[in-house]
Amino acid sequence: MRNFDKSMSLTGEPPKALNTGQKLAVLIGMTGLGILVLQLFNLNLGNSTLWLTVAMLAIFMGVVWFSKAAYGDTPKGIKNDGVWFKSISSRGVLGWLAGIAFTGFYIVLYFYPEYLGLVKDGENKGLIALFDPLSKALSGNPASQWFVYGTLYTVAILAFGIKFMWKYRHNRYERLRTMSVMFFQTAFAFIIPEIMARLNGDLPYYDLKNMWPLNYYNFERYRINGFIDAGNIGLAMLFFGILSIFVISPILTYKYGKRWYCSWVCGCGALAETAGDSFRQLSDKSKFAWKVERWVVHSVVVFVTLMTTAVIYSYLGNDSSKYWLTKTSFIIGVAVLLTAVFVWVMIYKRKELEKDAQYGAIGYFTIIAVLLGMHFFSGTGNIFIFKAETLRSTYSFLIGSIFSGVIGTGFYPIFGNRVWCRFGCPMAAILGFQQRMFSKFRITTNGGQCISCGNCSTYCEMGIDVRAYAQKGENIVRSSCVGCGICSAVCPRGVLKLENGPEKGRINPTEVLLGNDVNLMELVNKK
């Protein structure tokens, strides 16, 4: 009896099982992970330095070997075959188990670090004790749960970054930006801050690639005092933090869009792009999700703005003869800044906003009025009835812990790899506003070449229906776009291209090429 292949797939069947190399790589990686899990039970393995080295190398080599076995012997090109057939990447049983495991880890990390072995007044135990030698070598201090997390975070980005570069080795842009996030995470977020803590104990721990509002705690009183006590280097770091917000970030976003940070520098984006790459197709592309995204993420921006304003306001003085920055001058400054942004948008960019966005912008006037009223009617440390510390602790719990950690990373296998960046990150929202309103960045489309395969929309981690733009030949200028370039990398026809160009004609919904609606020669001459 003859067997016939009844599949109508033009790309072939997905792999039925792991090959031998992948199986051996999984064994090695799980061995390293097993060593870390055993330490949770406070086993005395002996030489901590040796066992930590073995565990980290096993995890790293396991991921790298798996990547080589998966992609090393295949030709360059798109490598997303079978993602919807794999349980781990299609919300299957393995995906849900992974999500539960990640979420459980983050809950313990944020709220119950003692189960990881953290001892406040004594020697660390368990897993954290295993990392003590490395922490003491870098900063001179015993490890904390955050050092353990930072180490695992960095190793994950490095290992899965290599996997990512192997997978997308046909695309130079993807290789370059992956090397960039690997560098910034390893140097600016992990090694340099630890060494700085060793050289200057008064200097607050500072992740050099973070800026407000991601490091929302940077302007709290204890950190300001720490910067001042650290001398010139502390003042330089404080000035750098302020300069990053008002000068460096707007200039770079104007020239390159938000991708300069979200896809080339940010640690959250680095983990999402590398370790979370297998889950990018899980992002919700519905219009409802888009509406929820806009309201939620901009509400977080309002929250962090009010919280930071309240915190700074709470420790400023009233005597203008002693302080150049008083409560009154600070509140007036905030009100003027928000008013200037509102007026500029409503006068020059109003046509580019949807109705609900206009309503949201008008809401800023309410915020400004309350900010002014706060100065005259609230108590010394109160704002909006609540104390500044209450707002800070609430934001830290809801956004800093639950949203960014537990949900934002723990739910990778369920909601996709950019759920935090898309729905909760205030930095992404602010940069996205700048990108939409004034930036040279856009993704251009060649609608005549589009075959409507849907790869671009499927693998857009931010939930943008890229195909809808490509079919019309319309430029993609979306505030949520992080410029990762995957839509271009997976396009089999070269329809999409990431570009920086003049602002004129950047947003071109009226220039869509539909039949004979447009004078083509006139359009070409304009460009």
Coordinates of C-alpha atoms in Angstrom, one line a residue:
M1 CA 0.0 0.0 0.0
R2 CA 1.5 3.3 -1.0
N3 CA 1.7 6.3 1.4
F4 CA 0.9 9.8 0.2
D5 CA 1.8 13.1 1.8
K6 CA -1.5 14.9 2.1
S7 CA 0.0 18.1 3.4
M8 CA -0.5 21.1 1.2
S9 CA 2.2 23.2 2.9
L10 CA 4.6 24.8 0.6
T11 CA 7.2 25.2 3.3
G12 CA 7.4 21.6 4.4
E13 CA 6.4 19.9 7.7
P14 CA 7.7 21.2 11.1
P15 CA 10.4 19.1 12.8
K16 CA 8.9 16.2 14.5
A17 CA 11.5 16.0 17.3
L18 CA 14.8 17.5 18.5
N19 CA 17.9 16.2 16.8
T20 CA 20.7 14.6 18.7
G21 CA 22.7 17.8 19.2
Q22 CA 19.7 19.6 20.6
K23 CA 19.0 16.8 23.0
L24 CA 22.5 16.8 24.3
A25 CA 22.4 20.6 24.6
V26 CA 19.2 20.4 26.6
L27 CA 20.8 17.9 28.9
I28 CA 23.8 20.2 29.5
G29 CA 21.6 23.3 30.1
M30 CA 19.3 21.5 32.4
T31 CA 22.3 20.2 34.4
G32 CA 23.4 23.8 35.0
L33 CA 19.8 24.8 35.9
G34 CA 19.6 21.8 38.2
I35 CA 22.6 22.9 40.2
L36 CA 20.9 26.2 40.9
V37 CA 17.6 24.5 41.9
L38 CA 19.5 22.2 44.3
Q39 CA 20.9 25.2 46.0
L40 CA 17.4 26.4 46.9
F41 CA 17.4 23.5 49.4
N42 CA 20.5 24.9 51.0
L43 CA 22.7 22.0 50.1
N44 CA 26.4 22.3 51.0
L45 CA 28.1 21.6 47.6
G46 CA 31.5 22.8 48.8
N47 CA 33.4 25.3 46.6
S48 CA 30.8 27.9 45.7
T49 CA 33.0 29.5 43.1
L50 CA 33.5 26.2 41.3
W51 CA 29.8 25.2 41.3
L52 CA 28.6 28.6 40.2
T53 CA 31.1 28.6 37.3
V54 CA 29.9 25.1 36.3
A55 CA 26.3 26.1 36.5
M56 CA 26.6 29.3 34.5
L57 CA 28.8 27.7 31.9
A58 CA 26.5 24.7 31.5
I59 CA 23.4 27.0 31.0
F60 CA 25.3 29.2 28.6
M61 CA 26.9 26.4 26.6
G62 CA 23.6 24.5 26.5
V63 CA 21.8 27.4 24.9
V64 CA 24.6 28.1 22.5
W65 CA 24.9 24.4 21.5
F66 CA 21.2 24.1 21.0
S67 CA 21.2 27.1 18.7
K68 CA 24.1 25.7 16.7
A69 CA 22.3 22.4 16.4
A70 CA 19.1 24.1 15.3
Y71 CA 20.4 26.7 12.9
G72 CA 24.0 26.0 12.2
D73 CA 23.5 23.5 9.3
T74 CA 20.6 25.3 7.7
P75 CA 20.9 28.0 5.0
K76 CA 20.5 31.7 5.9
G77 CA 16.9 33.0 5.8
I78 CA 13.7 33.1 7.7
K79 CA 13.6 30.5 10.5
N80 CA 10.1 30.4 12.0
D81 CA 9.0 27.0 10.7
G82 CA 6.6 25.2 13.1
V83 CA 6.2 27.9 15.8
W84 CA 2.5 27.2 16.0
F85 CA 3.1 23.5 16.2
K86 CA 5.3 23.6 19.3
S87 CA 3.7 23.5 22.7
I88 CA 6.1 26.0 24.2
S89 CA 5.5 28.7 21.6
S90 CA 1.8 28.3 20.9
R91 CA 0.3 28.6 24.4
G92 CA 0.3 24.8 24.7
V93 CA 0.8 22.9 27.9
L94 CA 4.6 23.6 28.0
G95 CA 3.9 27.2 27.4
W96 CA 1.6 27.5 30.3
L97 CA 3.9 25.5 32.6
A98 CA 6.8 27.8 31.6
G99 CA 4.6 30.9 32.3
I100 CA 3.6 29.6 35.7
A101 CA 7.3 28.8 36.5
F102 CA 8.5 32.2 35.4
T103 CA 5.7 34.0 37.3
G104 CA 6.4 31.9 40.5
F105 CA 10.1 32.9 40.3
Y106 CA 9.3 36.6 40.0
I107 CA 6.9 36.4 43.0
V108 CA 9.6 34.8 45.1
L109 CA 12.2 37.3 43.8
Y110 CA 10.2 40.4 44.6
F111 CA 8.3 39.4 47.7
Y112 CA 9.9 36.4 49.4
P113 CA 13.7 36.6 48.8
E114 CA 14.3 34.7 52.0
Y115 CA 13.3 31.5 50.1
L116 CA 16.2 32.1 47.8
G117 CA 18.5 32.3 50.8
L118 CA 18.8 36.0 51.6
V119 CA 19.8 36.7 55.2
K120 CA 19.7 40.3 56.2
D121 CA 21.8 40.0 59.4
G122 CA 24.2 37.2 58.7
E123 CA 25.6 34.9 56.1
N124 CA 23.5 34.2 53.0
K125 CA 22.2 30.7 52.4
G126 CA 21.0 28.6 49.5
L127 CA 21.0 30.0 46.0
I128 CA 22.1 33.5 46.9
A129 CA 25.1 32.2 48.9
L130 CA 26.2 30.5 45.7
F131 CA 26.6 33.9 44.1
D132 CA 28.5 35.5 47.0
P133 CA 32.0 34.9 45.6
L134 CA 31.1 36.6 42.3
S135 CA 29.4 39.6 44.1
K136 CA 32.3 40.1 46.5
A137 CA 34.8 39.9 43.6
L138 CA 32.9 42.7 41.7
S139 CA 31.6 45.0 44.4
G140 CA 33.1 43.7 47.6
N141 CA 29.6 43.1 49.0
P142 CA 27.6 39.9 49.6
A143 CA 25.1 39.0 47.0
S144 CA 21.5 40.0 47.2
Q145 CA 18.5 38.7 45.3
W146 CA 19.0 41.5 42.8
F147 CA 22.6 40.5 42.1
V148 CA 21.5 36.9 41.5
Y149 CA 18.8 38.2 39.2
G150 CA 21.1 40.5 37.4
T151 CA 23.6 37.7 36.8
L152 CA 21.0 35.3 35.4
Y153 CA 19.5 38.2 33.4
T154 CA 22.8 39.0 31.8
V155 CA 23.7 35.3 31.1
A156 CA 20.2 34.9 29.5
I157 CA 20.7 37.9 27.2
L158 CA 24.2 36.8 26.2
A159 CA 23.3 33.1 25.5
F160 CA 20.0 33.7 23.8
G161 CA 21.5 36.7 22.0
I162 CA 23.9 34.3 20.2
K163 CA 20.9 32.1 19.4
F164 CA 19.1 35.2 18.0
M165 CA 22.0 36.1 15.8
W166 CA 22.3 32.6 14.5
K167 CA 18.6 32.6 13.6
Y168 CA 18.7 36.0 11.9
R169 CA 22.2 35.9 10.5
H170 CA 20.9 36.8 7.1
N171 CA 20.1 40.3 8.4
R172 CA 22.9 42.7 9.3
Y173 CA 20.6 45.1 11.2
E174 CA 19.4 42.3 13.6
R175 CA 23.0 41.2 14.3
L176 CA 24.2 44.7 15.1
R177 CA 21.4 45.6 17.4
T178 CA 21.6 42.3 19.2
M179 CA 25.4 42.9 19.8
S180 CA 24.4 46.3 21.1
V181 CA 22.0 45.2 23.7
M182 CA 24.4 42.4 24.8
F183 CA 27.1 45.0 25.3
F184 CA 24.9 47.5 27.2
Q185 CA 23.5 44.9 29.5
T186 CA 26.8 43.3 30.3
A187 CA 28.8 46.5 30.7
F188 CA 26.5 49.4 31.6
A189 CA 23.9 47.5 33.6
F190 CA 26.0 44.7 35.3
I191 CA 29.8 45.1 35.5
I192 CA 30.3 48.9 35.7
P193 CA 27.7 49.6 38.4
E194 CA 29.2 46.8 40.6
I195 CA 32.7 48.2 40.1
M196 CA 31.5 51.7 40.8
A197 CA 29.9 50.5 44.1
R198 CA 33.3 49.0 45.0
L199 CA 35.2 52.2 44.2
N200 CA 32.8 54.6 45.9
G201 CA 30.6 53.2 48.6
D202 CA 28.5 56.4 49.0
L203 CA 27.4 56.3 45.4
P204 CA 23.9 54.9 44.9
Y205 CA 23.7 51.8 42.7
Y206 CA 23.2 53.2 39.2
D207 CA 22.2 51.3 36.0
L208 CA 23.9 53.6 33.5
K209 CA 21.6 52.7 30.6
N210 CA 18.4 53.4 32.6
M211 CA 16.7 56.8 32.8
W212 CA 13.5 58.3 34.3
P213 CA 10.8 57.1 34.3
L214 CA 12.3 53.5 34.2
N215 CA 14.4 54.3 37.2
Y216 CA 11.5 56.1 38.9
Y217 CA 13.3 55.9 42.2
N218 CA 16.2 58.0 41.0
F219 CA 14.9 61.3 42.5
E220 CA 14.0 60.0 45.9
R221 CA 15.5 61.9 48.8
Y222 CA 17.9 59.1 49.9
R223 CA 19.3 58.8 46.4
I224 CA 19.7 62.6 46.0
N225 CA 21.5 62.7 49.4
G226 CA 23.7 59.7 48.2
F227 CA 24.7 61.5 45.0
I228 CA 25.6 64.6 47.0
D229 CA 27.6 62.7 49.6
A230 CA 29.5 60.9 46.8
G231 CA 31.1 64.1 45.7
N232 CA 31.8 65.2 42.1
I233 CA 31.1 61.8 40.6
G234 CA 27.7 61.6 42.4
L235 CA 26.8 65.1 41.1
A236 CA 27.9 64.1 37.6
M237 CA 25.7 61.0 37.7
L238 CA 22.7 63.1 38.9
F239 CA 23.3 65.7 36.2
F240 CA 23.7 62.9 33.6
G241 CA 20.3 61.5 34.7
I242 CA 18.6 64.8 34.2
L243 CA 20.4 65.5 30.9
S244 CA 19.3 62.1 29.7
I245 CA 15.6 63.0 30.2
F246 CA 15.5 66.5 28.7
V247 CA 18.4 66.5 26.1
I248 CA 19.9 63.2 25.1
S249 CA 16.7 61.2 24.8
P250 CA 14.7 63.8 22.7
I251 CA 17.6 64.4 20.3
L252 CA 18.3 60.7 19.7
T253 CA 14.5 59.9 19.3
Y254 CA 14.2 62.7 16.8
K255 CA 17.0 61.4 14.7
Y256 CA 16.4 57.6 15.0
G257 CA 13.0 57.0 16.7
K258 CA 12.5 55.1 19.9
R259 CA 14.4 52.2 18.5
W260 CA 17.7 53.7 19.6
Y261 CA 16.7 52.9 23.2
C262 CA 14.0 50.2 23.1
S263 CA 15.8 47.9 20.6
W264 CA 19.5 48.9 21.0
V265 CA 20.0 49.8 24.7
C266 CA 17.2 48.9 27.0
G267 CA 17.6 45.8 29.2
C268 CA 13.9 44.9 29.2
G269 CA 13.9 45.1 25.4
A270 CA 17.1 43.0 25.3
L271 CA 15.6 40.2 27.3
A272 CA 12.4 40.4 25.2
E273 CA 14.3 40.3 21.9
T274 CA 16.7 37.4 22.9
A275 CA 15.1 35.1 25.5
G276 CA 11.6 36.1 24.4
D277 CA 12.1 35.8 20.7
S278 CA 10.2 32.4 20.5
F279 CA 7.1 34.1 21.8
R280 CA 6.8 37.3 19.7
Q281 CA 4.0 35.8 17.5
L282 CA 1.7 35.6 20.6
S283 CA 1.1 39.4 20.7
D284 CA -2.5 40.4 20.3
K285 CA -3.1 42.1 17.0
S286 CA -6.8 43.0 17.6
K287 CA -8.1 46.6 17.6
F288 CA -9.4 46.1 21.1
A289 CA -5.9 45.3 22.4
W290 CA -4.6 48.4 20.6
K291 CA -7.1 50.6 22.4
V292 CA -6.4 49.0 25.8
E293 CA -2.7 49.5 25.1
R294 CA -3.0 53.2 24.5
W295 CA -5.1 54.0 27.6
V296 CA -3.2 51.7 30.0
V297 CA 0.4 52.7 29.0
H298 CA -0.4 56.4 29.0
S299 CA -2.2 56.1 32.4
V300 CA 1.1 54.7 33.7
V301 CA 2.9 57.8 32.4
V302 CA 0.5 60.1 34.2
F303 CA 0.9 58.0 37.4
V304 CA 4.7 58.1 37.3
T305 CA 4.7 61.8 36.6
L306 CA 2.5 62.6 39.5
M307 CA 4.4 60.2 41.8
T308 CA 7.8 61.7 40.9
T309 CA 6.4 65.2 41.3
A310 CA 5.0 64.4 44.7
V311 CA 8.2 62.8 45.9
I312 CA 10.4 65.7 44.8
Y313 CA 7.9 68.2 46.2
S314 CA 7.8 66.5 49.6
Y315 CA 11.5 67.2 50.4
L316 CA 11.8 70.7 48.9
G317 CA 11.8 73.8 51.1
N318 CA 9.8 77.0 51.0
D319 CA 12.5 79.6 51.8
S320 CA 13.7 81.1 48.5
S321 CA 16.6 82.8 50.3
K322 CA 18.1 79.3 51.1
Y323 CA 17.0 77.2 48.1
W324 CA 17.0 78.1 44.4
L325 CA 14.4 75.3 43.9
T326 CA 11.5 75.7 46.2
K327 CA 8.1 74.0 46.3
T328 CA 6.5 77.0 44.5
S329 CA 9.1 77.2 41.7
F330 CA 9.1 73.5 41.2
I331 CA 5.3 73.2 40.8
I332 CA 5.2 76.2 38.5
G333 CA 8.0 74.6 36.4
V334 CA 6.1 71.3 36.1
A335 CA 2.9 73.2 35.2
V336 CA 4.7 75.3 32.5
L337 CA 6.4 72.2 31.0
L338 CA 3.1 70.2 30.7
T339 CA 1.2 73.3 29.4
A340 CA 3.9 73.9 26.8
V341 CA 3.7 70.3 25.6
F342 CA -0.1 70.4 25.5
V343 CA -0.3 73.7 23.6
W344 CA 2.3 72.6 21.1
V345 CA 0.5 69.3 20.3
M346 CA -2.9 70.9 20.1
I347 CA -1.7 73.6 17.8
Y348 CA 0.7 71.8 15.5
K349 CA -0.1 68.1 15.7
R350 CA -3.8 68.0 16.5
K351 CA -4.7 66.5 13.1
E352 CA -2.5 63.5 13.8
L353 CA -4.3 62.5 17.0
E354 CA -7.4 60.3 17.2
K355 CA -10.4 61.7 19.1
D356 CA -9.7 59.6 22.2
A357 CA -6.1 60.9 22.1
Q358 CA -7.3 64.4 22.0
Y359 CA -9.5 63.8 25.0
G360 CA -6.6 62.3 26.8
A361 CA -4.5 65.4 26.0
I362 CA -7.2 67.7 27.3
G363 CA -7.0 65.7 30.5
Y364 CA -3.6 67.1 31.1
F365 CA -5.2 70.4 31.8
T366 CA -7.0 68.8 34.7
I367 CA -3.6 67.4 36.0
I368 CA -2.0 70.8 35.7
A369 CA -4.8 72.5 37.6
V370 CA -4.5 69.9 40.4
L371 CA -0.8 70.3 40.5
L372 CA -1.2 74.0 41.1
G373 CA -3.9 73.4 43.6
M374 CA -1.7 70.9 45.4
H375 CA 0.8 73.6 46.3
F376 CA -1.7 75.9 47.9
F377 CA -4.1 73.4 49.5
S378 CA -2.2 70.3 50.4
G379 CA -0.1 69.6 53.4
T380 CA 3.7 69.5 53.4
G381 CA 4.1 65.9 52.2
N382 CA 0.7 65.3 50.7
I383 CA -0.5 65.3 47.2
F384 CA -3.9 64.3 46.0
I385 CA -4.9 63.5 49.6
F386 CA -2.2 60.7 49.7
K387 CA 1.3 61.1 51.1
A388 CA 4.2 61.1 48.6
E389 CA 5.5 57.9 50.1
T390 CA 2.1 56.2 49.7
L391 CA 2.1 57.1 46.0
R392 CA 5.7 55.9 45.6
S393 CA 5.1 52.6 47.3
T394 CA 1.9 52.0 45.4
Y395 CA 3.7 52.6 42.1
S396 CA 6.6 50.5 43.1
F397 CA 4.3 47.6 43.9
L398 CA 1.8 47.8 41.1
I399 CA 4.1 48.9 38.2
G400 CA 7.7 48.3 39.3
S401 CA 7.0 44.8 40.6
I402 CA 3.7 43.3 39.5
F403 CA 3.5 44.7 36.0
S404 CA 7.1 44.9 34.9
G405 CA 8.3 41.7 36.5
V406 CA 5.6 39.2 37.4
I407 CA 3.4 39.9 34.4
G408 CA 5.8 41.6 32.0
T409 CA 8.3 38.8 32.0
G410 CA 6.5 35.9 33.6
F411 CA 3.8 36.0 31.0
Y412 CA 6.1 35.8 27.9
P413 CA 4.7 32.4 26.9
I414 CA 1.1 33.6 27.2
F415 CA 0.9 37.2 26.0
G416 CA 4.1 37.6 24.0
N417 CA 7.6 38.9 24.7
R418 CA 6.8 42.7 24.8
V419 CA 3.7 42.7 27.0
W420 CA 5.5 45.1 29.5
C421 CA 6.9 47.3 26.8
R422 CA 3.6 47.5 25.0
F423 CA 1.1 47.9 27.9
G424 CA 3.1 49.2 30.9
C425 CA 6.4 50.8 30.2
P426 CA 6.2 54.6 30.7
M427 CA 9.6 55.1 29.0
A428 CA 8.2 53.4 25.8
A429 CA 5.1 55.6 26.0
I430 CA 7.1 58.8 26.3
L431 CA 9.5 57.8 23.5
G432 CA 6.6 56.7 21.4
F433 CA 4.9 60.1 21.8
Q434 CA 8.1 61.7 20.6
Q435 CA 8.4 59.3 17.7
R436 CA 4.9 59.9 16.5
M437 CA 5.0 63.7 16.9
F438 CA 8.5 64.6 15.9
S439 CA 10.9 62.0 14.5
K440 CA 12.6 61.2 11.2
F441 CA 12.0 57.5 11.7
R442 CA 9.5 55.5 9.6
I443 CA 9.2 52.1 8.0
T444 CA 8.6 52.5 4.3
T445 CA 6.6 50.0 2.3
N446 CA 6.6 48.9 -1.3
G447 CA 3.0 47.9 -1.7
G448 CA 3.5 46.7 -5.3
Q449 CA 5.8 43.9 -4.0
C450 CA 3.6 42.7 -1.1
I451 CA 2.1 39.2 -1.5
S452 CA 0.0 39.4 1.7
C453 CA 1.8 36.4 3.3
G454 CA 1.3 38.0 6.8
N455 CA 4.7 37.2 8.1
C456 CA 5.3 40.9 9.1
S457 CA 2.1 41.1 11.2
T458 CA 2.5 37.6 12.7
Y459 CA 5.9 38.3 14.1
C460 CA 5.4 41.9 15.1
E461 CA 5.9 41.8 18.9
M462 CA 4.1 45.1 19.4
G463 CA 0.8 43.9 17.9
I464 CA 0.9 46.2 14.8
D465 CA -0.9 44.9 11.7
V466 CA 2.1 45.6 9.5
R467 CA 0.5 43.9 6.5
A468 CA -2.4 46.4 6.4
Y469 CA 0.1 49.2 5.8
A470 CA 2.2 47.2 3.4
Q471 CA -0.8 46.3 1.2
K472 CA -1.6 50.0 0.8
G473 CA 2.0 51.1 0.4
E474 CA 1.6 53.4 3.4
N475 CA 4.5 54.4 5.7
I476 CA 4.4 52.9 9.2
V477 CA 4.7 55.6 11.8
R478 CA 3.3 54.2 15.1
S479 CA 4.2 55.3 18.6
S480 CA 4.3 51.7 19.7
C481 CA 6.8 50.5 17.1
V482 CA 10.2 49.8 18.7
G483 CA 12.0 49.5 15.4
C484 CA 13.2 46.0 16.0
G485 CA 13.1 45.4 12.3
I486 CA 11.8 41.8 12.5
C487 CA 8.9 42.6 10.1
S488 CA 11.6 43.5 7.5
A489 CA 13.7 40.5 8.4
V490 CA 10.9 38.0 7.8
C491 CA 9.5 39.6 4.7
P492 CA 10.3 37.3 1.7
R493 CA 9.9 40.1 -0.8
G494 CA 11.8 43.0 0.7
V495 CA 8.7 45.1 1.0
L496 CA 9.6 46.8 4.3
K497 CA 12.6 49.1 5.0
L498 CA 13.5 51.0 8.2
E499 CA 14.5 54.6 7.3
N500 CA 15.4 58.0 8.7
G501 CA 14.4 60.8 6.5
P502 CA 12.8 64.3 6.4
E503 CA 9.6 64.8 8.4
K504 CA 7.7 66.1 5.4
G505 CA 5.7 63.2 3.9
R506 CA 6.6 60.9 6.7
I507 CA 3.0 60.2 7.5
N508 CA 1.4 59.5 4.1
P509 CA -2.1 58.0 4.4
T510 CA -3.3 60.2 1.6
E511 CA -0.6 59.0 -0.8
V512 CA -1.6 55.3 -0.8
L513 CA -1.3 53.8 -4.2
L514 CA -4.8 52.5 -5.1
G515 CA -5.4 52.2 -8.8
N516 CA -5.3 55.6 -10.5
D517 CA -6.1 57.7 -7.5
V518 CA -2.7 59.2 -7.4
N519 CA -0.6 60.9 -10.0
L520 CA 2.4 58.7 -9.8
M521 CA 4.9 61.0 -11.5
E522 CA 3.9 63.9 -9.3
L523 CA 4.4 61.7 -6.2
V524 CA 7.8 60.5 -7.4
N525 CA 9.0 64.0 -8.2
K526 CA 8.0 65.1 -4.7
K527 CA 10.2 62.4 -3.2

